[in-house]
Amino acid sequence: QVHVVESGGGLVQPGGSLRLSCAASGSVISINNMGWYRQAPGKGRELVADITWRDYANYADSVQGRFTLSRDNAKNTVSLQMNSLKPEDTAVYYCNARGYLLDYTSFNSWGQGTQVTVSS
């Protein structure tokens, strides 16, 4: 399958900024979508932002205008710039990659998760 590696989590003050990065690698034909989901304690995993190969991005209403997702197709990486962070942004953030393997079967791979904590 596809290996997904995340970085950039940590502790930040309310109103601060943090940048998450994700890289996907493996024997694939294409990686069509990459994005970020998050899961707070006691809650289900929810979409934060997702971007297509052609650079069309979807954002959760709760992060619209504060977070920006960008993609480098040549390197199969995405970066999530998080500004004006709020305590309710605290969660484990998971990177996701979807596409097609060399045999043209689809894949849906996840990273191990990185903790983001927003607290004073």
Coordinates of C-alpha atoms in Angstrom, one line a residue:
Q1 CA 0.0 0.0 0.0
V2 CA 0.9 3.7 0.2
H3 CA 3.1 5.1 3.0
V4 CA 1.8 8.3 4.5
V5 CA 4.1 10.4 6.8
E6 CA 2.9 13.4 8.8
S7 CA 4.8 16.2 10.6
G8 CA 4.3 19.5 12.3
G9 CA 2.0 18.9 15.2
G10 CA 2.6 20.5 18.6
L11 CA 1.4 22.9 21.3
V12 CA 0.4 26.4 20.4
Q13 CA -1.3 29.4 22.1
P14 CA -4.8 30.4 21.0
G15 CA -4.6 32.8 18.1
G16 CA -1.3 31.3 17.0
S17 CA -0.3 29.4 13.9
L18 CA 0.9 25.9 13.0
R19 CA 1.9 24.2 9.8
L20 CA 1.3 20.5 9.2
S21 CA 3.0 18.6 6.4
C22 CA 2.2 15.2 4.8
A23 CA 4.1 13.1 2.2
A24 CA 2.7 10.0 0.4
S25 CA 4.9 7.5 -1.3
G26 CA 4.6 4.0 -2.8
S27 CA 4.1 2.1 -6.1
V28 CA 1.1 4.0 -7.5
I29 CA -0.3 5.2 -10.7
S30 CA -1.7 8.3 -9.2
I31 CA -2.6 10.0 -6.0
N32 CA -5.8 11.8 -6.7
N33 CA -6.7 13.3 -3.4
M34 CA -4.8 14.2 -0.2
G35 CA -6.1 15.9 2.9
W36 CA -6.4 16.2 6.6
Y37 CA -9.0 14.8 9.1
R38 CA -9.0 15.2 12.8
Q39 CA -10.4 13.4 15.8
A40 CA -10.9 15.0 19.3
P41 CA -11.3 12.8 22.4
G42 CA -14.8 11.2 22.5
K43 CA -15.6 12.3 18.9
G44 CA -15.5 10.8 15.5
R45 CA -13.0 11.6 12.8
E46 CA -14.1 14.6 10.7
L47 CA -12.9 16.3 7.6
V48 CA -10.6 19.3 8.0
A49 CA -9.6 19.9 4.4
D50 CA -9.1 17.9 1.2
I51 CA -7.5 18.8 -2.1
T52 CA -7.8 17.1 -5.5
W53 CA -5.0 16.6 -8.1
R54 CA -6.3 19.6 -10.0
D55 CA -6.0 21.8 -6.8
Y56 CA -9.6 22.0 -5.9
A57 CA -9.8 22.3 -2.1
N58 CA -12.7 21.5 0.3
Y59 CA -12.7 22.9 3.8
A60 CA -14.8 22.2 6.9
D61 CA -17.0 25.2 7.8
S62 CA -15.2 25.4 11.2
V63 CA -11.9 26.1 9.6
Q64 CA -12.9 28.0 6.5
G65 CA -10.9 31.3 6.2
R66 CA -8.4 30.2 8.9
F67 CA -6.8 27.1 7.3
T68 CA -5.2 26.8 3.9
L69 CA -4.4 23.5 2.2
S70 CA -1.8 23.4 -0.6
R71 CA -0.5 20.6 -2.7
D72 CA 2.7 19.8 -4.6
N73 CA 1.8 17.1 -7.1
A74 CA 5.4 16.5 -8.2
K75 CA 6.4 15.6 -4.6
N76 CA 3.1 14.1 -3.5
T77 CA 2.9 16.3 -0.5
V78 CA 0.4 18.6 1.1
S79 CA 0.8 21.4 3.6
L80 CA -1.9 22.7 6.0
Q81 CA -1.3 26.2 7.2
M82 CA -3.4 26.8 10.3
N83 CA -3.9 30.3 11.5
S84 CA -5.9 31.9 14.3
L85 CA -6.0 28.6 16.1
K86 CA -8.7 28.0 18.7
P87 CA -8.9 25.6 21.6
E88 CA -11.6 23.7 19.7
D89 CA -9.0 22.9 17.1
T90 CA -7.3 20.6 19.5
A91 CA -7.3 17.0 18.1
V92 CA -5.2 14.3 16.6
Y93 CA -4.8 15.2 12.9
Y94 CA -4.6 12.4 10.3
C95 CA -3.3 12.7 6.7
N96 CA -5.2 10.9 4.0
A97 CA -4.2 9.9 0.5
R98 CA -6.4 8.3 -2.1
G99 CA -5.7 7.1 -5.6
Y100 CA -4.7 4.1 -7.7
L101 CA -2.0 1.4 -7.4
L102 CA 0.0 0.0 -10.2
D103 CA -2.6 -2.6 -10.9
Y104 CA -5.2 0.1 -11.2
T105 CA -7.0 -0.9 -8.0
S106 CA -7.9 2.0 -5.7
F107 CA -6.2 2.8 -2.3
N108 CA -7.2 4.8 0.7
S109 CA -4.2 5.3 3.1
W110 CA -3.8 7.1 6.4
G111 CA -0.9 8.4 8.4
Q112 CA -0.3 7.6 12.1
G113 CA -1.7 10.9 13.3
T114 CA -0.1 14.0 14.9
Q115 CA -1.3 15.8 18.0
V116 CA -2.3 19.5 17.8
T117 CA -3.0 21.2 21.1
V118 CA -4.3 24.8 21.4
S119 CA -4.1 26.0 24.9
S120 CA -3.0 28.9 27.0

